[in-house]
PDB file of C-alpha atoms and ligand atoms in Angstrom:
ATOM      1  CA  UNK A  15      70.905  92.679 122.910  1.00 50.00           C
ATOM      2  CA  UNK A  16      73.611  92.356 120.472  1.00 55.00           C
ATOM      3  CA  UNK A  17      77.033  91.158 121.347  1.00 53.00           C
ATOM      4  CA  UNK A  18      80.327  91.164 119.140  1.00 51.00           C
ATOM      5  CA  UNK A  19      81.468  87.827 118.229  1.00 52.00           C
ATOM      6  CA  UNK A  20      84.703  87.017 117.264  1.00 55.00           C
ATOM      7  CA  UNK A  21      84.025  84.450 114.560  1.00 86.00           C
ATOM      8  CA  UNK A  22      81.825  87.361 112.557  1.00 96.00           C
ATOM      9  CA  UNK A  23      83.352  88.558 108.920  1.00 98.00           C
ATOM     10  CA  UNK A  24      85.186  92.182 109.312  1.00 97.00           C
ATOM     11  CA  UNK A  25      82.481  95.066 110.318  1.00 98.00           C
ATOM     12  CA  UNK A  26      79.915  93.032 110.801  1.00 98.00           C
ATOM     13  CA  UNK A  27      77.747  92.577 114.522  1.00 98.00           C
ATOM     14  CA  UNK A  28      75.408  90.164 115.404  1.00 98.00           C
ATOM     15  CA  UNK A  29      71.944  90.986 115.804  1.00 98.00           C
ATOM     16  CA  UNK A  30      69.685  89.261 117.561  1.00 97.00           C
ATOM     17  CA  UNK A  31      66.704  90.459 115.050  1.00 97.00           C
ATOM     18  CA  UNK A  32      66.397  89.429 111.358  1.00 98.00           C
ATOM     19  CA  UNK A  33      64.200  92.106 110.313  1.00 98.00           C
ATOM     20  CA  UNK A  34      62.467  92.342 106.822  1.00 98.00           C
ATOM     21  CA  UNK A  35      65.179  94.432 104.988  1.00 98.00           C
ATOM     22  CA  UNK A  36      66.069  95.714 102.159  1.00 96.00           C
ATOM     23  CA  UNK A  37      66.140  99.146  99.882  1.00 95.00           C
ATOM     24  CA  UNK A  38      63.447 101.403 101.036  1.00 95.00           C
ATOM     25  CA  UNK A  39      61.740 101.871  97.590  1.00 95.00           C
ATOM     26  CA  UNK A  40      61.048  98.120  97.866  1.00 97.00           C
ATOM     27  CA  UNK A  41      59.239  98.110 100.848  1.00 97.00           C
ATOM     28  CA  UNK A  42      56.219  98.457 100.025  1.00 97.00           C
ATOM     29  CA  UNK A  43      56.184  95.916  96.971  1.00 97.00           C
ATOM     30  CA  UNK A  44      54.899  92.990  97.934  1.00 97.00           C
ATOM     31  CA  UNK A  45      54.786  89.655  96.002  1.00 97.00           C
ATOM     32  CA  UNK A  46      51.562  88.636  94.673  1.00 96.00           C
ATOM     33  CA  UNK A  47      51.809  85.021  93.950  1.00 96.00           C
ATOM     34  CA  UNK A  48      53.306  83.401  97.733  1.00 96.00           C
ATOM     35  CA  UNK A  49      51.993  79.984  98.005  1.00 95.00           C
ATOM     36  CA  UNK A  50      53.576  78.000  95.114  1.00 97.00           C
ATOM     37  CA  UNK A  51      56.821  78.655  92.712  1.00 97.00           C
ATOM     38  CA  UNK A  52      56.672  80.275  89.256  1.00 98.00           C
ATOM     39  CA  UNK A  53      59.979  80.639  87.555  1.00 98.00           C
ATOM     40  CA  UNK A  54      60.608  82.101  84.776  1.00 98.00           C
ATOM     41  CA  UNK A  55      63.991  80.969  83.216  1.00 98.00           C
ATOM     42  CA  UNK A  56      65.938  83.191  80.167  1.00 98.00           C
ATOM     43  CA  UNK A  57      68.467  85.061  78.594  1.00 98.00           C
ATOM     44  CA  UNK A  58      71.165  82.775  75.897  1.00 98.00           C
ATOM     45  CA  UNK A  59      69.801  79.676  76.751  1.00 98.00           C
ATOM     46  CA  UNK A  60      68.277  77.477  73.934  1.00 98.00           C
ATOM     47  CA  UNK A  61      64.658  76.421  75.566  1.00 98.00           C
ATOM     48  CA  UNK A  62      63.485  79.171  77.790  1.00 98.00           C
ATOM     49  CA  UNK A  63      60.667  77.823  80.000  1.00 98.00           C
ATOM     50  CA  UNK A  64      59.170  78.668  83.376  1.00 98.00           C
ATOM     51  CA  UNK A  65      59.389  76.301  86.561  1.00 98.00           C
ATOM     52  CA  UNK A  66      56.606  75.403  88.872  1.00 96.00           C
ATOM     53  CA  UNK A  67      56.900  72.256  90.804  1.00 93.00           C
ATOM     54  CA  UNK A  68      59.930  70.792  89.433  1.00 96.00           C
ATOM     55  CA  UNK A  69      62.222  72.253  91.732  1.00 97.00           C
ATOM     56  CA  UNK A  70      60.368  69.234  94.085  1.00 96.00           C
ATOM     57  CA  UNK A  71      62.572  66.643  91.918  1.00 97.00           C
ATOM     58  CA  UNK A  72      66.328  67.795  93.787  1.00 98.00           C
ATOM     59  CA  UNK A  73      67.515  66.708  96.967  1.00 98.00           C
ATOM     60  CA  UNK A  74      66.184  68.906  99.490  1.00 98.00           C
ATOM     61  CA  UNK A  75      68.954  70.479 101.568  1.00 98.00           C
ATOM     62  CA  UNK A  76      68.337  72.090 105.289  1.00 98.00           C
ATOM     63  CA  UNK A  77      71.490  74.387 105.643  1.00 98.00           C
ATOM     64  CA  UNK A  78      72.235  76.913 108.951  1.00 98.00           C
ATOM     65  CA  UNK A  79      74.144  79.967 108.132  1.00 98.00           C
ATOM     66  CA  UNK A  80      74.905  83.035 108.789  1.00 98.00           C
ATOM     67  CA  UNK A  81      72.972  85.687 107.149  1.00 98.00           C
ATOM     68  CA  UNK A  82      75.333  89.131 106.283  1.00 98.00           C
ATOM     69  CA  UNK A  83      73.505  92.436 105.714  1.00 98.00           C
ATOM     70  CA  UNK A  84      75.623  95.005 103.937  1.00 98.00           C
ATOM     71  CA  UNK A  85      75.003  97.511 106.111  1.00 98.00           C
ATOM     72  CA  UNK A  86      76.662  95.576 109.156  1.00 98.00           C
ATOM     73  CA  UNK A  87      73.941  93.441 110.949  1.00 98.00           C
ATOM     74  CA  UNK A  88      74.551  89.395 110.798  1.00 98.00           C
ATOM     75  CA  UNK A  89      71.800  87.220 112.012  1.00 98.00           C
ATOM     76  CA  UNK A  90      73.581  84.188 112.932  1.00 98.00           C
ATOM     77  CA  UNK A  91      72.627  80.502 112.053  1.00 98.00           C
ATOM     78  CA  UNK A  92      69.434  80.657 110.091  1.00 98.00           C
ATOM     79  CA  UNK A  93      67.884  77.350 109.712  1.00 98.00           C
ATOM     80  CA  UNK A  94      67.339  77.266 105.694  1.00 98.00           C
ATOM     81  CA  UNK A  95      65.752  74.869 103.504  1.00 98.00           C
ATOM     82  CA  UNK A  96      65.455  74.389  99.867  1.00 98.00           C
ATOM     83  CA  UNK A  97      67.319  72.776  97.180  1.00 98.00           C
ATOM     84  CA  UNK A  98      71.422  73.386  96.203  1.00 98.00           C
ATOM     85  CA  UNK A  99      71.627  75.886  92.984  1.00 98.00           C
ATOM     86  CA  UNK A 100      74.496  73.290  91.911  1.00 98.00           C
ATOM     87  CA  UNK A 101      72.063  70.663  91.474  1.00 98.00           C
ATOM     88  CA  UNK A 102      69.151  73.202  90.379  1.00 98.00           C
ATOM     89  CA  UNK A 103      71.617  73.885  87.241  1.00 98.00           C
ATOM     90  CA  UNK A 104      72.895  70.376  86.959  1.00 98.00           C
ATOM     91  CA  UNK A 105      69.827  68.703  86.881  1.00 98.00           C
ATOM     92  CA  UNK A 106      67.304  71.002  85.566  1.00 98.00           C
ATOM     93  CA  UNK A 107      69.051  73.980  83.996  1.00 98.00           C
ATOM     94  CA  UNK A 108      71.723  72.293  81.672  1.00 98.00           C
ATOM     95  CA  UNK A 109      70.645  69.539  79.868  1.00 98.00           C
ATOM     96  CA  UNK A 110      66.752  70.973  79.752  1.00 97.00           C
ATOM     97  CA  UNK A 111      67.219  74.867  79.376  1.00 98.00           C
ATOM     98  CA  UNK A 112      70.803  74.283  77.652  1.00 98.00           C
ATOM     99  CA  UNK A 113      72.326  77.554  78.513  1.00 98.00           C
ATOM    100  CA  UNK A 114      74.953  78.722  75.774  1.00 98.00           C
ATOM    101  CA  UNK A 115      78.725  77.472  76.995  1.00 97.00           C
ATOM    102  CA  UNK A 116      79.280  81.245  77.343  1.00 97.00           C
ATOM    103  CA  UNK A 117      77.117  81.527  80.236  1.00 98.00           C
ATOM    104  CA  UNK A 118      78.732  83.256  83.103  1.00 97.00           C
ATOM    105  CA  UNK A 119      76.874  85.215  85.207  1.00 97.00           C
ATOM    106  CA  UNK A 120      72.935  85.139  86.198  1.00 98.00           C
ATOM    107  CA  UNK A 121      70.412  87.756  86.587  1.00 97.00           C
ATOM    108  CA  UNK A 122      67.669  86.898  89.414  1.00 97.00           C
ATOM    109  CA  UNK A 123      64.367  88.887  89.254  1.00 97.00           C
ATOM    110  CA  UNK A 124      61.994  89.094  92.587  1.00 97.00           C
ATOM    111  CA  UNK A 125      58.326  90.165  92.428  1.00 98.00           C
ATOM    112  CA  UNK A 126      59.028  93.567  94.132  1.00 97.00           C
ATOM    113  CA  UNK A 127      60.874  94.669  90.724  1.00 95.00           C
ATOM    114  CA  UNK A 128      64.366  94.126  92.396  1.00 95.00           C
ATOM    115  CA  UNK A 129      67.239  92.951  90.909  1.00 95.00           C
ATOM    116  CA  UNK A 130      70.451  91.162  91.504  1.00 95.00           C
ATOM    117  CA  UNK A 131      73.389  89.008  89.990  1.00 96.00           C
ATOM    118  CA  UNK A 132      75.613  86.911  90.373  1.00 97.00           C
ATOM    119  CA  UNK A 133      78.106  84.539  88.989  1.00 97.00           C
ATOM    120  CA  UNK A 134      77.713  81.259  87.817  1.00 98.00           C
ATOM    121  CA  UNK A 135      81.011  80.375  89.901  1.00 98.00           C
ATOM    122  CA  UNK A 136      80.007  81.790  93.200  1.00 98.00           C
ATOM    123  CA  UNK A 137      76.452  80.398  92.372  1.00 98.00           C
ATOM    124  CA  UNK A 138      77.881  77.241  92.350  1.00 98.00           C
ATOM    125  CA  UNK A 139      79.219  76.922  95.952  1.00 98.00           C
ATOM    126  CA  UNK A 140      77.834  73.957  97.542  1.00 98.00           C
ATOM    127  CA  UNK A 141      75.961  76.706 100.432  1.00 98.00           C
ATOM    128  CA  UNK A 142      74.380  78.261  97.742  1.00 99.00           C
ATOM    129  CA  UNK A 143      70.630  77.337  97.975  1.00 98.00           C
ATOM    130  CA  UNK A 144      67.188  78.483  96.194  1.00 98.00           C
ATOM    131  CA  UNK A 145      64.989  78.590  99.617  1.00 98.00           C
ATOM    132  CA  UNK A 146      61.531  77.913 100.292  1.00 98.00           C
ATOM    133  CA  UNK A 147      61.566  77.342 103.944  1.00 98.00           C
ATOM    134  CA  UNK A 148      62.662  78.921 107.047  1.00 98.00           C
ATOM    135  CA  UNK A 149      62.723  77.069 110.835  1.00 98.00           C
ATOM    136  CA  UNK A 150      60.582  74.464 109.389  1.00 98.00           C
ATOM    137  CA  UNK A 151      57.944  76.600 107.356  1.00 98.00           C
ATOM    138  CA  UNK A 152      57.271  77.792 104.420  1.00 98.00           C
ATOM    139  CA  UNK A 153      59.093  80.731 104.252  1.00 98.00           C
ATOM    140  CA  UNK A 154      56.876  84.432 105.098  1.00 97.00           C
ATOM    141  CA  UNK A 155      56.525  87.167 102.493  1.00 97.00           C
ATOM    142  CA  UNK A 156      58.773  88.504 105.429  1.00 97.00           C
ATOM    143  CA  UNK A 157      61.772  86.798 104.292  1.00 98.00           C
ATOM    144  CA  UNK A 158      61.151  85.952 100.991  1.00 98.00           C
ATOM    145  CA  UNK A 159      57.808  83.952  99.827  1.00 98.00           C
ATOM    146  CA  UNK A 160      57.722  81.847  97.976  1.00 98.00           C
ATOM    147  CA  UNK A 161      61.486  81.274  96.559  1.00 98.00           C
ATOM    148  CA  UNK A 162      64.152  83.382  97.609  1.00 98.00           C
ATOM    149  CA  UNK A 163      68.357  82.643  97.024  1.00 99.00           C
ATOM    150  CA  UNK A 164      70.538  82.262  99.774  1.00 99.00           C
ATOM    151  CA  UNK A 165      74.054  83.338  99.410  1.00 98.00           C
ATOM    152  CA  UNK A 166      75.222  83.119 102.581  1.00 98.00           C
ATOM    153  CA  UNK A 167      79.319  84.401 101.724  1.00 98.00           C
ATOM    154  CA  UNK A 168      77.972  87.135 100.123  1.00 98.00           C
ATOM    155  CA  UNK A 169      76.432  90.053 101.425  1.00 98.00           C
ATOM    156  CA  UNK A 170      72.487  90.053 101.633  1.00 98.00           C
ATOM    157  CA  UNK A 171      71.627  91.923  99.083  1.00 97.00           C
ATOM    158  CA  UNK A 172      72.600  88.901  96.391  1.00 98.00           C
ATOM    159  CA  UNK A 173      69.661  86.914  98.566  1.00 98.00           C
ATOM    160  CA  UNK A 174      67.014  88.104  96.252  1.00 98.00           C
ATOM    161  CA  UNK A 175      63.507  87.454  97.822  1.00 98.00           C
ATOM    162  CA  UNK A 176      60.390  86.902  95.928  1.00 98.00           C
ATOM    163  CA  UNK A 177      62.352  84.997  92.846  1.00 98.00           C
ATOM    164  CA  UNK A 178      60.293  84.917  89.635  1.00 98.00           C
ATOM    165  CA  UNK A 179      62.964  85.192  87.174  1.00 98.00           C
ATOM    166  CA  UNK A 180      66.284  83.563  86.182  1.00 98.00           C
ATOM    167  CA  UNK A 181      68.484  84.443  83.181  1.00 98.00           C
ATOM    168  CA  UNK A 182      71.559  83.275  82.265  1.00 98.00           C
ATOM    169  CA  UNK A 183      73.805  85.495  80.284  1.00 97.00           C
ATOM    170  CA  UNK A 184      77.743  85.347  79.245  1.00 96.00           C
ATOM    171  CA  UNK A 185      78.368  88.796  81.428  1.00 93.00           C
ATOM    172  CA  UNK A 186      77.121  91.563  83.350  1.00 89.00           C
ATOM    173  CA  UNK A 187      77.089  94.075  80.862  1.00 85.00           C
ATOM    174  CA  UNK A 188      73.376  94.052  80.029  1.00 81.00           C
ATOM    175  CA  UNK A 189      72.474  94.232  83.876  1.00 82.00           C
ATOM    176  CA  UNK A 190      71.229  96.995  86.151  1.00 82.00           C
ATOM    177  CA  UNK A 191      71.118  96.235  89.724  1.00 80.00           C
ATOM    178  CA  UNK A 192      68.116  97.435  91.802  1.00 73.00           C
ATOM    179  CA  UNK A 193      70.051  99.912  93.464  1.00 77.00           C
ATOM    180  CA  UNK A 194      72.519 102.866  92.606  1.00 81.00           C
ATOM    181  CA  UNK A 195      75.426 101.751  91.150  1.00 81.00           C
ATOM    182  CA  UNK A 196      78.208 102.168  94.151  1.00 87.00           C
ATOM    183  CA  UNK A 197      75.809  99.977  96.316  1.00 90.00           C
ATOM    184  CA  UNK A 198      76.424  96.973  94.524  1.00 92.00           C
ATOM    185  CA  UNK A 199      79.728  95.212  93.706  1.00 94.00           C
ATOM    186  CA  UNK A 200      79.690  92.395  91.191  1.00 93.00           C
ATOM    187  CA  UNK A 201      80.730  89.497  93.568  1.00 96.00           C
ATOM    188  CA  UNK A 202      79.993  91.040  97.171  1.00 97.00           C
ATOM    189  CA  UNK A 203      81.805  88.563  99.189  1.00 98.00           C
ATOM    190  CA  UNK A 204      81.708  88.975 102.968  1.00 98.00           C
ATOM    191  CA  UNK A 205      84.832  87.772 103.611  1.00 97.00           C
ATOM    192  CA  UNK A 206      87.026  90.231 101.501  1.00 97.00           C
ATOM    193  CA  UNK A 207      84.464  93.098 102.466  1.00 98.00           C
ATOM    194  CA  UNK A 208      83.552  94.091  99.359  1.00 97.00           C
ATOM    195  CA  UNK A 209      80.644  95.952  99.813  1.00 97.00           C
ATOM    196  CA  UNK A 210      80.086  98.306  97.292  1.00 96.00           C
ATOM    197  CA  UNK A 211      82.129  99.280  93.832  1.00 94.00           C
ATOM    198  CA  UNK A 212      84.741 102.349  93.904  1.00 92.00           C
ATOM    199  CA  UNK A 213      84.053 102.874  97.419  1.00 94.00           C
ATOM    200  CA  UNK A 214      86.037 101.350 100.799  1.00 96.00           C
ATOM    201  CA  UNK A 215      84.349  98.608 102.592  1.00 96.00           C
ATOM    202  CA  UNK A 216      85.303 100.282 105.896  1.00 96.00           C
ATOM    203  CA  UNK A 217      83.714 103.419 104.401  1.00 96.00           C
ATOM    204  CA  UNK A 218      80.794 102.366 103.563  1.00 97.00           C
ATOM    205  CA  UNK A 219      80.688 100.620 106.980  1.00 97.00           C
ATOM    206  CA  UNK A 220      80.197 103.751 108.660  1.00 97.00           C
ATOM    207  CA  UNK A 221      77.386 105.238 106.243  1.00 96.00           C
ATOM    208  CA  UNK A 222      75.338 102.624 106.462  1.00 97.00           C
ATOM    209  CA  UNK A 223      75.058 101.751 110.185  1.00 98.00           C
ATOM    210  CA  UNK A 224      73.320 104.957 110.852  1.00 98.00           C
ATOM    211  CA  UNK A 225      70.358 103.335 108.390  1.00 97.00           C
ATOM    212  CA  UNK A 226      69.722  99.951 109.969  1.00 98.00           C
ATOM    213  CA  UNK A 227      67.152 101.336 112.402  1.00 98.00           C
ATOM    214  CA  UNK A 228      64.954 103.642 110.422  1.00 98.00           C
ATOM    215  CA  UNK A 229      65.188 100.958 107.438  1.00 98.00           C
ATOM    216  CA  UNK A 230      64.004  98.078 109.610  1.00 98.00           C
ATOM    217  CA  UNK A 231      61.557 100.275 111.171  1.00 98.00           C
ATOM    218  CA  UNK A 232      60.144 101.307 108.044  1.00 98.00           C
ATOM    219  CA  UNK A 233      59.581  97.746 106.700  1.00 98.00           C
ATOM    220  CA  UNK A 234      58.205  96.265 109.571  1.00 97.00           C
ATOM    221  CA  UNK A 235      55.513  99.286 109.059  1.00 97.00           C
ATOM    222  CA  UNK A 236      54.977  98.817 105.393  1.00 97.00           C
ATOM    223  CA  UNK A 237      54.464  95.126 106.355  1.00 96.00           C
ATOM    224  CA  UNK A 238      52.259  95.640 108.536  1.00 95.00           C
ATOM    225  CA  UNK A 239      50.248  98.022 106.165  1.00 90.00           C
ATOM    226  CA  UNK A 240      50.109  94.727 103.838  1.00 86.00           C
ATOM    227  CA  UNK A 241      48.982  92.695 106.305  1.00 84.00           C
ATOM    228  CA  UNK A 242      45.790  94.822 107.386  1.00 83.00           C
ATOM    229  CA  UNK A 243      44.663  95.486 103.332  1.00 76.00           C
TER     230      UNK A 243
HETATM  231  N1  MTE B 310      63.221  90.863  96.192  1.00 97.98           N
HETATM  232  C1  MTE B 310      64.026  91.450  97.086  1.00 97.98           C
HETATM  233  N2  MTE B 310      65.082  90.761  97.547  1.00 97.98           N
HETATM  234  C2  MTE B 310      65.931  91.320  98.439  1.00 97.98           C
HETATM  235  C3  MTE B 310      65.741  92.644  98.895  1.00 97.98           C
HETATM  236  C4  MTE B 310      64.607  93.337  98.398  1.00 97.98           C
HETATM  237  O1  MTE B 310      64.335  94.501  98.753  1.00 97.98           O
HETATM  238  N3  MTE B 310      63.788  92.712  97.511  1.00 97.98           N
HETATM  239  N4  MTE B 310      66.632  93.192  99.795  1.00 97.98           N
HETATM  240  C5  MTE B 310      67.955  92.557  99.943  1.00 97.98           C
HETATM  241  C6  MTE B 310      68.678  92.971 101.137  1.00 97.98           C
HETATM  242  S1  MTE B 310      69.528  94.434 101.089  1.00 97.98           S
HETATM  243  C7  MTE B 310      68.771  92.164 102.240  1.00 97.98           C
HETATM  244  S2  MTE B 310      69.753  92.544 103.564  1.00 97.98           S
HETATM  245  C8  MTE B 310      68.010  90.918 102.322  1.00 97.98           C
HETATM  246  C9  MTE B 310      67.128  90.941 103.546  1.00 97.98           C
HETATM  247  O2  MTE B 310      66.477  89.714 103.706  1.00 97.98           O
HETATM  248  P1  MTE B 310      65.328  89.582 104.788  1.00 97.98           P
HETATM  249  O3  MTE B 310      64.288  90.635 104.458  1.00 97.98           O
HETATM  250  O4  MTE B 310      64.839  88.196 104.687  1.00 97.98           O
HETATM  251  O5  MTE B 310      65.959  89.881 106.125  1.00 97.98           O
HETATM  252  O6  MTE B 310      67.190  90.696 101.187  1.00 97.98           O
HETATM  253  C10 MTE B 310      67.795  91.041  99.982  1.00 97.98           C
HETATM  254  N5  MTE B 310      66.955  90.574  98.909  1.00 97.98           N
HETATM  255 MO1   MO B 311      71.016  94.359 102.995  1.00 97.98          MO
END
């Protein structure tokens, strides 16, 4: 069942489910390393290196939020855990990568081959986290194994699963979302409904709920394809 709540950001509904989701050309990619963290970190930073257990060093942070699909479904209060991307970048990322000063938005990578980015700003919001568990476990190839970001006032599709890749650039000129170009607006904040670029949040509202079922439908199958090979 899924009820309207007042408290939800404009078009949004709760759902009950929080199905795999995502871009259909991505559902059958799966990631092949899920049980421990390999990071690759790049772009204008000075030592370029790649991450396995360090991320164990930060304060570990157990965060419930909502989760924001663009296409309209919220799955409210998911019980995340994993370490602030403030500190991740404090601690780790500036005085041991030593990003240029310039450095203002970041590309994330997942196994799958998609792509997302952010910036360093919004990255740096306090509910911002690099996940690696979900209800108490480590998180599922379902939701994200083994690192995923969380992003929770931004729509989903910043909360790139699978993370193997970070690079740190001064813009967003050199950067191709996984998806067509309308479908992904440079910040994406849930509040201010900005869904997509050069196209109505309300709009796009309406051409995307239609989707929800045959795109969760069509994940859960591929994942379940995965799960018998
Ligand atoms: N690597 C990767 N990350 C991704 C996606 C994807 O296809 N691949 N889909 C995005 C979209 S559109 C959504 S809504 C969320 C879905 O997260 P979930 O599968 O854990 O529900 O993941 C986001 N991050
Ligand atoms: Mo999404």
């Amino acid at each position: 069942m899924d009820e309207p709540r007042s408290s939800l950001p404009p078009g949004q509904y709760a759902s009950r489910d929080f199905p795999r989701f995502g871009m259909p050309r991505f559902a059958h990619r799966f990631p092949r390393v899920r049980d421990r963290i390999h990071l690759e970190i790049g772009g204008e930073v000075r030592a370029p290196t790649t991450l396995t257990d360090r991320l164990q060093e930060l304060p570990r942070v157990d965060q419930v939020s909502d989760f924001h699909c663009v296409t309209t479904w919220t799955h409210r209060d998911v019980p995340w855990s994993g370490f602030r991307f403030l500190d991740f970048f404090e601690r780790l990322i500036l005085p041991e990568v030593e990003p240029s000063a310039h450095v203002q938005f970041v590309v994330f990578k997942g196994q799958d081959g998609y792509r997302t980015g952010l910036f360093l700003d919004d990255l740096l919001q306090p509910d911002v986290l690099l996940a690696d568990r979900l209800g108490g476990e480590a998180l599922s190839v379902e939701h994200g194994a083994p690192l995923r970001l969380v992003a929770p006032a931004h729509y989903g599709y910043k909360s790139l699963k699978h993370l193997c890749r970070m690079e740190f650039w001064s813009d967003d000129t050199g950067y191709r979302p996984g998806g067509l170009r309308f479908m992904e607006h440079p910040r994406a904040r849930v509040g201010r409904e900005e869904r997509g670029r050069g196209v109505p949040g309300w709009l796009l509202r309406w051409l995307y709920r239609p989707l929800i079922r045959p795109t969760a439908r069509y994940f859960r199958r591929a994942m379940e394809h995965d799960r018998q090979s």
